[in-house]
Protein backbone atom coordinates (compact mmCIF):
# COMPACT_ATOMS: atom_id res chain seq x y z
CA UNK A 1 0.00 0.00 0.00
CA UNK A 2 1.22 3.50 -0.81
CA UNK A 3 -0.14 6.90 0.12
CA UNK A 4 -1.26 9.44 -2.46
CA UNK A 5 -2.34 13.03 -1.97
CA UNK A 6 -5.09 14.71 -3.99
CA UNK A 7 -4.44 18.44 -3.74
CA UNK A 8 -6.82 21.20 -4.76
CA UNK A 9 -5.28 24.65 -4.39
CA UNK A 10 -7.43 27.73 -4.89
CA UNK A 11 -6.44 31.38 -4.79
CA UNK A 12 -6.75 31.49 -0.99
CA UNK A 13 -7.42 27.87 -0.09
CA UNK A 14 -5.83 24.45 -0.11
CA UNK A 15 -7.94 21.30 0.09
CA UNK A 16 -6.31 17.92 0.55
CA UNK A 17 -7.14 14.24 0.82
CA UNK A 18 -4.64 11.53 1.58
CA UNK A 19 -5.51 8.11 0.16
CA UNK A 20 -4.15 4.67 0.80
CA UNK A 21 -3.75 3.34 -2.75
CA UNK A 22 -4.79 1.30 -4.61
CA UNK A 23 -7.49 0.64 -1.99
CA UNK A 24 -8.68 4.28 -2.33
CA UNK A 25 -9.22 4.49 1.44
CA UNK A 26 -9.21 8.08 2.73
CA UNK A 27 -6.81 8.30 5.68
CA UNK A 28 -6.91 12.05 6.17
CA UNK A 29 -8.61 15.02 4.62
CA UNK A 30 -9.00 18.69 5.30
CA UNK A 31 -8.50 22.21 4.13
CA UNK A 32 -6.77 25.50 4.72
CA UNK A 33 -8.93 28.55 4.11
CA UNK A 34 -8.30 32.29 4.08
CA UNK A 35 -4.64 31.93 3.14
CA UNK A 36 -3.08 35.41 3.10
CA UNK A 37 -6.32 37.01 4.34
CA UNK A 38 -5.81 36.62 8.11
CA UNK A 39 -7.62 34.39 10.61
CA UNK A 40 -6.81 31.45 8.39
CA UNK A 41 -8.44 28.15 9.24
CA UNK A 42 -6.61 24.84 9.13
CA UNK A 43 -8.77 21.77 9.52
CA UNK A 44 -7.90 18.09 9.30
CA UNK A 45 -9.96 14.94 9.85
CA UNK A 46 -8.25 11.59 10.32
CA UNK A 47 -8.48 8.19 12.00
CA UNK A 48 -11.79 7.29 13.60
CA UNK A 49 -13.65 10.59 13.46
CA UNK A 50 -10.74 12.58 14.89
CA UNK A 51 -10.62 16.22 13.98
CA UNK A 52 -8.24 19.12 14.57
CA UNK A 53 -8.94 22.76 13.79
CA UNK A 54 -6.88 25.87 14.37
CA UNK A 55 -7.27 29.53 13.47
CA UNK A 56 -4.04 31.42 12.89
CA UNK A 57 -2.56 33.69 10.24
CA UNK A 58 -1.26 31.60 7.36
CA UNK A 59 0.46 34.07 5.10
CA UNK A 60 0.98 32.02 1.96
CA UNK A 61 0.52 28.61 0.34
CA UNK A 62 4.08 27.62 1.32
CA UNK A 63 3.23 27.99 4.99
CA UNK A 64 -0.07 26.13 4.45
CA UNK A 65 1.83 23.14 3.03
CA UNK A 66 4.34 23.36 5.90
CA UNK A 67 1.58 23.20 8.54
CA UNK A 68 -0.03 20.29 6.72
CA UNK A 69 3.19 18.27 6.91
CA UNK A 70 3.77 19.23 10.56
CA UNK A 71 0.31 17.99 11.50
CA UNK A 72 0.61 14.77 9.48
CA UNK A 73 3.60 13.87 11.65
CA UNK A 74 2.24 15.24 14.92
CA UNK A 75 -0.96 13.19 14.62
CA UNK A 76 1.04 10.17 13.44
CA UNK A 77 -0.93 9.99 10.20
CA UNK A 78 2.43 9.30 8.59
CA UNK A 79 5.69 8.21 10.21
CA UNK A 80 8.00 8.97 7.34
CA UNK A 81 7.58 11.28 4.32
CA UNK A 82 8.73 8.47 2.04
CA UNK A 83 5.36 6.79 2.65
CA UNK A 84 3.76 9.40 0.39
CA UNK A 85 4.67 8.17 -3.06
CA UNK A 86 2.14 10.08 -5.16
CA UNK A 87 0.65 13.57 -5.39
CA UNK A 88 -2.09 14.67 -7.77
CA UNK A 89 -2.69 18.40 -8.24
CA UNK A 90 -5.89 19.84 -9.60
CA UNK A 91 -5.24 22.66 -12.07
CA UNK A 92 -8.05 24.96 -13.23
CA UNK A 93 -6.79 26.03 -16.67
CA UNK A 94 -4.98 23.66 -19.00
CA UNK A 95 -5.94 25.56 -22.16
CA UNK A 96 -5.73 23.57 -25.39
CA UNK A 97 -2.31 22.29 -24.39
CA UNK A 98 -3.15 19.69 -21.73
CA UNK A 99 -5.50 17.15 -23.27
CA UNK A 100 -5.03 14.72 -20.40
CA UNK A 101 -3.55 14.66 -16.93
CA UNK A 102 0.23 14.71 -17.06
CA UNK A 103 3.33 13.92 -14.98
CA UNK A 104 4.64 17.13 -13.39
CA UNK A 105 8.00 18.34 -14.71
CA UNK A 106 9.59 21.78 -14.58
CA UNK A 107 8.23 22.42 -18.10
CA UNK A 108 4.71 21.48 -16.98
CA UNK A 109 4.88 23.90 -14.03
CA UNK A 110 6.10 26.66 -16.35
CA UNK A 111 3.26 25.97 -18.77
CA UNK A 112 0.73 26.08 -15.89
CA UNK A 113 2.16 29.50 -14.99
CA UNK A 114 1.93 30.65 -18.61
CA UNK A 115 -1.73 29.62 -18.74
CA UNK A 116 -2.45 31.96 -15.81
CA UNK A 117 -4.01 34.43 -18.24
CA UNK A 118 -6.96 32.01 -18.45
CA UNK A 119 -7.23 31.58 -14.64
CA UNK A 120 -5.35 34.43 -12.98
CA UNK A 121 -6.42 33.58 -9.43
CA UNK A 122 -5.86 29.84 -9.63
CA UNK A 123 -3.01 28.74 -11.89
CA UNK A 124 -0.24 30.71 -10.12
CA UNK A 125 -1.29 29.31 -6.73
CA UNK A 126 -1.41 25.80 -8.16
CA UNK A 127 2.08 26.11 -9.69
CA UNK A 128 3.41 27.40 -6.39
CA UNK A 129 1.87 24.50 -4.46
CA UNK A 130 3.40 22.01 -6.92
CA UNK A 131 6.83 23.47 -6.18
CA UNK A 132 6.19 23.30 -2.42
CA UNK A 133 5.32 19.60 -2.67
CA UNK A 134 8.34 18.95 -4.91
CA UNK A 135 10.58 20.47 -2.22
CA UNK A 136 9.18 18.27 0.53
CA UNK A 137 8.59 15.09 -1.47
CA UNK A 138 11.34 15.06 -4.12
CA UNK A 139 10.87 11.33 -4.79
CA UNK A 140 7.08 11.33 -5.09
CA UNK A 141 5.37 10.74 -8.44
CA UNK A 142 3.48 13.98 -9.20
CA UNK A 143 0.65 14.43 -11.64
CA UNK A 144 -1.31 17.51 -12.72
CA UNK A 145 -5.02 16.98 -13.40
CA UNK A 146 -6.72 19.71 -15.40
CA UNK A 147 -10.33 20.88 -15.03
CA UNK A 148 -10.36 21.58 -18.75
CA UNK A 149 -8.80 18.46 -20.26
CA UNK A 150 -11.98 16.35 -20.32
CA UNK A 151 -13.50 19.07 -22.53
CA UNK A 152 -10.63 19.19 -25.05
CA UNK A 153 -12.59 16.64 -27.12
CA UNK A 154 -15.22 19.29 -27.95
CA UNK A 155 -15.54 19.91 -31.68
CA UNK A 156 -14.78 23.40 -33.04
CA UNK A 157 -18.46 23.87 -33.76
CA UNK A 158 -19.08 23.88 -30.01
CA UNK A 159 -15.93 25.48 -28.64
CA UNK A 160 -15.81 28.44 -31.03
CA UNK A 161 -17.65 31.66 -30.31
CA UNK A 162 -19.14 33.57 -33.21
CA UNK A 163 -16.32 36.10 -33.07
CA UNK A 164 -13.76 37.08 -35.70
CA UNK A 165 -11.89 33.79 -36.19
CA UNK A 166 -8.47 35.32 -35.62
CA UNK A 167 -9.33 36.03 -31.96
CA UNK A 168 -9.34 32.29 -31.46
CA UNK A 169 -6.16 31.78 -33.49
CA UNK A 170 -4.22 34.66 -31.96
CA UNK A 171 -5.49 34.77 -28.40
CA UNK A 172 -7.14 31.43 -27.67
CA UNK A 173 -10.56 33.08 -27.22
CA UNK A 174 -12.80 30.00 -27.11
CA UNK A 175 -14.86 27.82 -24.77
CA UNK A 176 -12.72 25.71 -22.43
CA UNK A 177 -15.29 24.61 -19.83
CA UNK A 178 -14.53 23.45 -16.28
CA UNK A 179 -15.39 20.77 -13.68
CA UNK A 180 -13.93 18.27 -16.17
CA UNK A 181 -12.72 15.86 -13.49
CA UNK A 182 -16.22 15.67 -12.01
CA UNK A 183 -17.97 15.25 -15.39
CA UNK A 184 -15.44 12.53 -16.31
CA UNK A 185 -15.88 10.68 -13.01
CA UNK A 186 -19.69 10.71 -12.98
CA UNK A 187 -20.12 9.90 -16.68
CA UNK A 188 -17.88 6.81 -16.36
CA UNK A 189 -19.61 5.77 -13.16
CA UNK A 190 -23.00 6.19 -14.90
CA UNK A 191 -21.93 3.79 -17.66
CA UNK A 192 -20.87 1.24 -15.01
CA UNK A 193 -24.21 1.62 -13.23
CA UNK A 194 -26.29 1.05 -16.37
CA UNK A 195 -23.91 -1.75 -17.38
CA UNK A 196 -23.18 -0.53 -20.90
CA UNK A 197 -19.95 0.54 -22.61
CA UNK A 198 -19.67 4.33 -22.35
CA UNK A 199 -18.93 4.40 -26.10
CA UNK A 200 -22.56 3.44 -26.71
CA UNK A 201 -24.12 6.03 -24.41
CA UNK A 202 -25.32 9.60 -24.70
CA UNK A 203 -25.04 11.12 -21.22
CA UNK A 204 -25.84 14.57 -19.84
CA UNK A 205 -24.03 15.31 -16.59
CA UNK A 206 -25.40 18.09 -14.38
CA UNK A 207 -22.78 19.26 -11.88
CA UNK A 208 -24.86 21.57 -9.70
CA UNK A 209 -22.78 22.98 -6.84
CA UNK A 210 -22.03 26.51 -5.82
CA UNK A 211 -20.52 26.71 -9.28
CA UNK A 212 -22.43 24.63 -11.80
CA UNK A 213 -22.02 23.25 -15.28
CA UNK A 214 -23.80 20.84 -17.59
CA UNK A 215 -21.94 18.64 -20.07
CA UNK A 216 -23.00 16.57 -23.06
CA UNK A 217 -20.94 13.36 -23.03
CA UNK A 218 -21.36 11.45 -26.29
CA UNK A 219 -19.66 8.05 -26.43
CA UNK A 220 -17.54 8.94 -23.39
CA UNK A 221 -16.33 12.25 -24.83
CA UNK A 222 -17.33 15.74 -23.79
CA UNK A 223 -18.81 17.33 -26.89
CA UNK A 224 -20.21 20.47 -25.27
CA UNK A 225 -20.32 22.11 -21.87
CA UNK A 226 -22.09 25.11 -20.39
CA UNK A 227 -19.13 26.96 -18.89
CA UNK A 228 -17.21 28.97 -21.41
CA UNK A 229 -13.96 30.86 -21.73
CA UNK A 230 -14.20 31.08 -17.93
CA UNK A 231 -16.57 29.55 -15.34
CA UNK A 232 -18.80 32.65 -15.57
CA UNK A 233 -20.89 31.26 -18.42
CA UNK A 234 -23.72 28.74 -18.51
CA UNK A 235 -26.41 28.16 -15.91
CA UNK A 236 -27.36 30.45 -13.01
CA UNK A 237 -24.99 29.69 -10.11
CA UNK A 238 -24.65 30.61 -6.45
CA UNK A 239 -23.15 34.02 -7.19
CA UNK A 240 -22.45 33.91 -10.94
CA UNK A 241 -24.76 35.17 -13.66
CA UNK A 242 -24.31 32.34 -16.12
CA UNK A 243 -25.04 33.41 -19.71
CA UNK A 244 -25.83 37.08 -20.22
CA UNK A 245 -25.78 39.55 -23.09
CA UNK A 246 -22.34 41.21 -23.26
CA UNK A 247 -24.02 44.54 -24.09
CA UNK A 248 -25.07 44.74 -20.46
CA UNK A 249 -21.46 45.42 -19.55
CA UNK A 250 -21.17 49.00 -20.91
CA UNK A 251 -24.84 49.69 -20.10
CA UNK A 252 -24.47 48.77 -16.41
CA UNK A 253 -21.03 50.36 -16.09
CA UNK A 254 -22.58 53.61 -17.22
CA UNK A 255 -25.57 53.33 -14.85
CA UNK A 256 -23.43 52.26 -11.89
CA UNK A 257 -20.64 54.76 -12.56
CA UNK A 258 -18.12 51.98 -12.81
CA UNK A 259 -15.00 52.72 -14.82
CA UNK A 260 -13.02 49.54 -14.26
CA UNK A 261 -14.47 46.65 -16.26
CA UNK A 262 -13.00 44.17 -13.76
CA UNK A 263 -15.31 45.61 -11.14
CA UNK A 264 -18.27 44.76 -13.36
CA UNK A 265 -16.99 41.24 -13.99
CA UNK A 266 -16.54 40.87 -10.25
CA UNK A 267 -20.23 41.72 -9.76
CA UNK A 268 -21.14 39.11 -12.40
CA UNK A 269 -18.99 36.54 -10.58
CA UNK A 270 -19.67 37.33 -6.94
CA UNK A 271 -22.93 39.23 -6.49
CA UNK A 272 -25.20 37.68 -9.07
CA UNK A 273 -26.87 34.29 -9.54
CA UNK A 274 -29.03 32.94 -6.70
CA UNK A 275 -27.65 35.61 -4.39
CA UNK A 276 -28.31 38.49 -6.75
CA UNK A 277 -31.83 37.43 -7.70
CA UNK A 278 -33.04 36.33 -4.26
CA UNK A 279 -31.21 38.94 -2.20
CA UNK A 280 -31.16 36.19 0.44
CA UNK A 281 -28.13 33.98 -0.06
CA UNK A 282 -25.92 32.20 -2.57
CA UNK A 283 -26.51 28.96 -0.69
CA UNK A 284 -29.25 26.80 -2.19
CA UNK A 285 -30.40 25.59 1.24
CA UNK A 286 -31.07 29.17 2.39
CA UNK A 287 -32.83 30.05 -0.86
CA UNK A 288 -35.01 26.92 -0.63
CA UNK A 289 -36.02 27.78 2.93
CA UNK A 290 -36.78 31.41 2.06
CA UNK A 291 -38.83 30.31 -0.95
CA UNK A 292 -40.75 27.83 1.21
CA UNK A 293 -41.51 30.63 3.67
CA UNK A 294 -43.01 32.67 0.86
CA UNK A 295 -40.15 34.96 -0.23
CA UNK A 296 -41.09 35.70 -3.83
CA UNK A 297 -37.62 36.63 -5.03
CA UNK A 298 -36.24 33.42 -3.56
CA UNK A 299 -38.97 31.54 -5.45
CA UNK A 300 -38.01 33.39 -8.61
CA UNK A 301 -34.32 32.54 -8.09
CA UNK A 302 -35.22 28.84 -7.88
CA UNK A 303 -37.37 29.04 -11.00
CA UNK A 304 -34.62 30.78 -12.95
CA UNK A 305 -32.04 28.23 -11.78
CA UNK A 306 -34.30 25.32 -12.77
CA UNK A 307 -35.19 26.93 -16.08
CA UNK A 308 -31.54 27.38 -17.09
CA UNK A 309 -30.70 23.77 -16.24
CA UNK A 310 -33.74 22.57 -18.21
CA UNK A 311 -32.74 24.63 -21.23
CA UNK A 312 -29.19 23.24 -21.24
CA UNK A 313 -30.50 19.68 -20.96
CA UNK A 314 -32.81 20.37 -23.90
CA UNK A 315 -29.98 21.91 -25.89
CA UNK A 316 -27.74 18.91 -25.33
CA UNK A 317 -30.46 16.42 -26.19
CA UNK A 318 -30.67 18.28 -29.50
CA UNK A 319 -26.88 18.38 -29.88
CA UNK A 320 -26.57 14.60 -29.35
CA UNK A 321 -29.87 13.81 -31.05
CA UNK A 322 -30.97 11.91 -27.96
CA UNK A 323 -29.99 11.03 -24.41
CA UNK A 324 -29.76 7.72 -22.53
CA UNK A 325 -28.69 8.90 -19.09
CA UNK A 326 -28.97 12.13 -17.12
CA UNK A 327 -26.71 12.42 -14.06
CA UNK A 328 -27.10 14.77 -11.11
CA UNK A 329 -24.08 15.54 -8.97
CA UNK A 330 -22.38 18.08 -6.61
CA UNK A 331 -23.89 19.90 -3.60
CA UNK A 332 -27.31 20.74 -5.08
CA UNK A 333 -27.48 17.88 -7.58
CA UNK A 334 -26.68 15.22 -5.00
CA UNK A 335 -28.66 16.58 -2.08
CA UNK A 336 -31.72 18.45 -3.26
CA UNK A 337 -34.47 16.05 -4.29
CA UNK A 338 -36.73 19.10 -4.76
CA UNK A 339 -34.41 20.68 -7.34
CA UNK A 340 -34.01 17.39 -9.21
CA UNK A 341 -37.76 16.95 -9.25
CA UNK A 342 -38.51 20.53 -10.30
CA UNK A 343 -35.93 20.42 -13.09
CA UNK A 344 -37.18 17.13 -14.51
CA UNK A 345 -40.89 17.73 -14.21
CA UNK A 346 -40.58 20.54 -16.75
CA UNK A 347 -39.04 18.27 -19.41
CA UNK A 348 -41.12 15.09 -19.28
CA UNK A 349 -41.79 15.40 -23.01
CA UNK A 350 -38.43 13.72 -23.57
CA UNK A 351 -39.70 10.58 -21.83
CA UNK A 352 -38.02 11.35 -18.52
CA UNK A 353 -39.92 10.02 -15.53
CA UNK A 354 -38.68 10.32 -12.00
CA UNK A 355 -39.62 7.80 -9.29
CA UNK A 356 -40.42 9.96 -6.22
CA UNK A 357 -39.40 7.27 -3.71
CA UNK A 358 -36.11 6.54 -5.45
CA UNK A 359 -35.49 10.27 -5.76
CA UNK A 360 -35.65 10.59 -1.97
CA UNK A 361 -31.93 9.94 -1.59
CA UNK A 362 -28.53 11.58 -1.32
CA UNK A 363 -26.67 8.45 -2.30
CA UNK A 364 -25.65 6.88 -5.57
CA UNK A 365 -28.87 5.52 -7.06
CA UNK A 366 -30.99 5.27 -10.19
CA UNK A 367 -33.85 7.67 -9.46
CA UNK A 368 -35.94 7.33 -12.62
CA UNK A 369 -38.96 5.03 -12.91
CA UNK A 370 -38.50 1.63 -14.59
CA UNK A 371 -40.52 2.76 -17.60
CA UNK A 372 -38.62 6.04 -18.03
CA UNK A 373 -37.13 6.34 -21.51
CA UNK A 374 -34.11 8.08 -19.99
CA UNK A 375 -32.26 6.70 -16.96
CA UNK A 376 -31.67 9.36 -14.31
CA UNK A 377 -28.93 8.71 -11.77
CA UNK A 378 -27.81 10.49 -8.65
CA UNK A 379 -24.03 10.14 -8.29
CA UNK A 380 -22.04 11.86 -5.53
CA UNK A 381 -19.00 13.22 -7.34
CA UNK A 382 -15.52 12.33 -6.21
CA UNK A 383 -12.96 14.52 -7.90
CA UNK A 384 -10.32 13.61 -5.33
CA UNK A 385 -10.48 9.88 -6.03
CA UNK A 386 -10.36 10.59 -9.75
CA UNK A 387 -7.18 12.64 -9.16
CA UNK A 388 -5.61 9.84 -7.07
CA UNK A 389 -6.53 7.34 -9.81
CA UNK A 390 -4.79 9.51 -12.40
CA UNK A 391 -1.61 9.43 -10.28
CA UNK A 392 -1.77 5.60 -10.42
CA UNK A 393 -2.69 5.51 -14.13
CA UNK A 394 0.27 7.65 -15.16
CA UNK A 395 2.91 5.73 -13.16
P1 LIG B 1 -18.67 23.99 -4.54
O1 LIG B 1 -18.94 24.47 -5.94
O2 LIG B 1 -18.31 25.08 -3.60
O3 LIG B 1 -17.81 22.75 -4.45
P2 LIG B 1 -20.77 22.23 -3.57
O4 LIG B 1 -20.72 21.17 -4.60
O5 LIG B 1 -20.31 21.91 -2.20
O6 LIG B 1 -20.12 23.56 -4.06
O7 LIG B 1 -22.31 22.73 -3.49
C1 LIG B 1 -22.70 23.75 -2.65
C2 LIG B 1 -24.18 23.97 -2.88
O8 LIG B 1 -24.88 22.76 -2.56
C3 LIG B 1 -24.75 25.07 -2.01
O9 LIG B 1 -25.62 25.89 -2.77
C4 LIG B 1 -25.55 24.29 -0.99
O10 LIG B 1 -26.65 25.00 -0.50
C5 LIG B 1 -26.02 23.12 -1.81
N1 LIG B 1 -26.50 22.04 -0.95
C6 LIG B 1 -25.81 21.26 -0.09
N2 LIG B 1 -26.64 20.44 0.60
C7 LIG B 1 -27.90 20.72 0.16
C8 LIG B 1 -29.19 20.23 0.47
N3 LIG B 1 -29.37 19.31 1.39
N4 LIG B 1 -30.24 20.76 -0.18
C9 LIG B 1 -30.07 21.73 -1.10
N5 LIG B 1 -28.88 22.23 -1.45
C10 LIG B 1 -27.81 21.74 -0.83
Tab-separated table of C-alpha atoms and ligand atoms in Angstrom, residues 15 179 207-212 238 274 282-286 288 330-339 362 381 383, ligand 1:
chain	number	residue	atom	x	y	z
A	15	UNK	CA	-7.944	21.297	0.093
A	179	UNK	CA	-15.394	20.770	-13.684
A	207	UNK	CA	-22.778	19.255	-11.879
A	208	UNK	CA	-24.858	21.566	-9.695
A	209	UNK	CA	-22.781	22.984	-6.841
A	210	UNK	CA	-22.034	26.514	-5.817
A	211	UNK	CA	-20.520	26.708	-9.282
A	212	UNK	CA	-22.430	24.630	-11.799
A	238	UNK	CA	-24.645	30.611	-6.448
A	274	UNK	CA	-29.032	32.940	-6.703
A	282	UNK	CA	-25.920	32.200	-2.572
A	283	UNK	CA	-26.510	28.959	-0.692
A	284	UNK	CA	-29.248	26.802	-2.190
A	285	UNK	CA	-30.398	25.585	1.237
A	286	UNK	CA	-31.067	29.166	2.389
A	288	UNK	CA	-35.014	26.921	-0.628
A	330	UNK	CA	-22.380	18.084	-6.608
A	331	UNK	CA	-23.893	19.897	-3.599
A	332	UNK	CA	-27.311	20.743	-5.076
A	333	UNK	CA	-27.480	17.884	-7.583
A	334	UNK	CA	-26.683	15.216	-5.004
A	335	UNK	CA	-28.656	16.577	-2.082
A	336	UNK	CA	-31.723	18.447	-3.260
A	337	UNK	CA	-34.469	16.050	-4.287
A	338	UNK	CA	-36.732	19.099	-4.763
A	339	UNK	CA	-34.408	20.680	-7.337
A	362	UNK	CA	-28.526	11.578	-1.318
A	381	UNK	CA	-19.003	13.215	-7.337
A	383	UNK	CA	-12.959	14.520	-7.903
B	1	LIG	P1	-18.671	23.992	-4.536
B	1	LIG	O1	-18.940	24.465	-5.939
B	1	LIG	O2	-18.311	25.078	-3.604
B	1	LIG	O3	-17.807	22.754	-4.447
B	1	LIG	P2	-20.773	22.229	-3.568
B	1	LIG	O4	-20.719	21.171	-4.602
B	1	LIG	O5	-20.311	21.908	-2.204
B	1	LIG	O6	-20.121	23.564	-4.058
B	1	LIG	O7	-22.308	22.730	-3.491
B	1	LIG	C1	-22.697	23.746	-2.651
B	1	LIG	C2	-24.177	23.968	-2.880
B	1	LIG	O8	-24.883	22.761	-2.555
B	1	LIG	C3	-24.754	25.072	-2.009
B	1	LIG	O9	-25.624	25.885	-2.768
B	1	LIG	C4	-25.550	24.288	-0.990
B	1	LIG	O10	-26.649	25.001	-0.500
B	1	LIG	C5	-26.022	23.125	-1.812
B	1	LIG	N1	-26.499	22.038	-0.949
B	1	LIG	C6	-25.808	21.264	-0.089
B	1	LIG	N2	-26.641	20.440	0.602
B	1	LIG	C7	-27.895	20.719	0.160
B	1	LIG	C8	-29.191	20.233	0.468
B	1	LIG	N3	-29.373	19.312	1.392
B	1	LIG	N4	-30.245	20.764	-0.181
B	1	LIG	C9	-30.075	21.728	-1.102
B	1	LIG	N5	-28.884	22.229	-1.445
B	1	LIG	C10	-27.809	21.737	-0.831
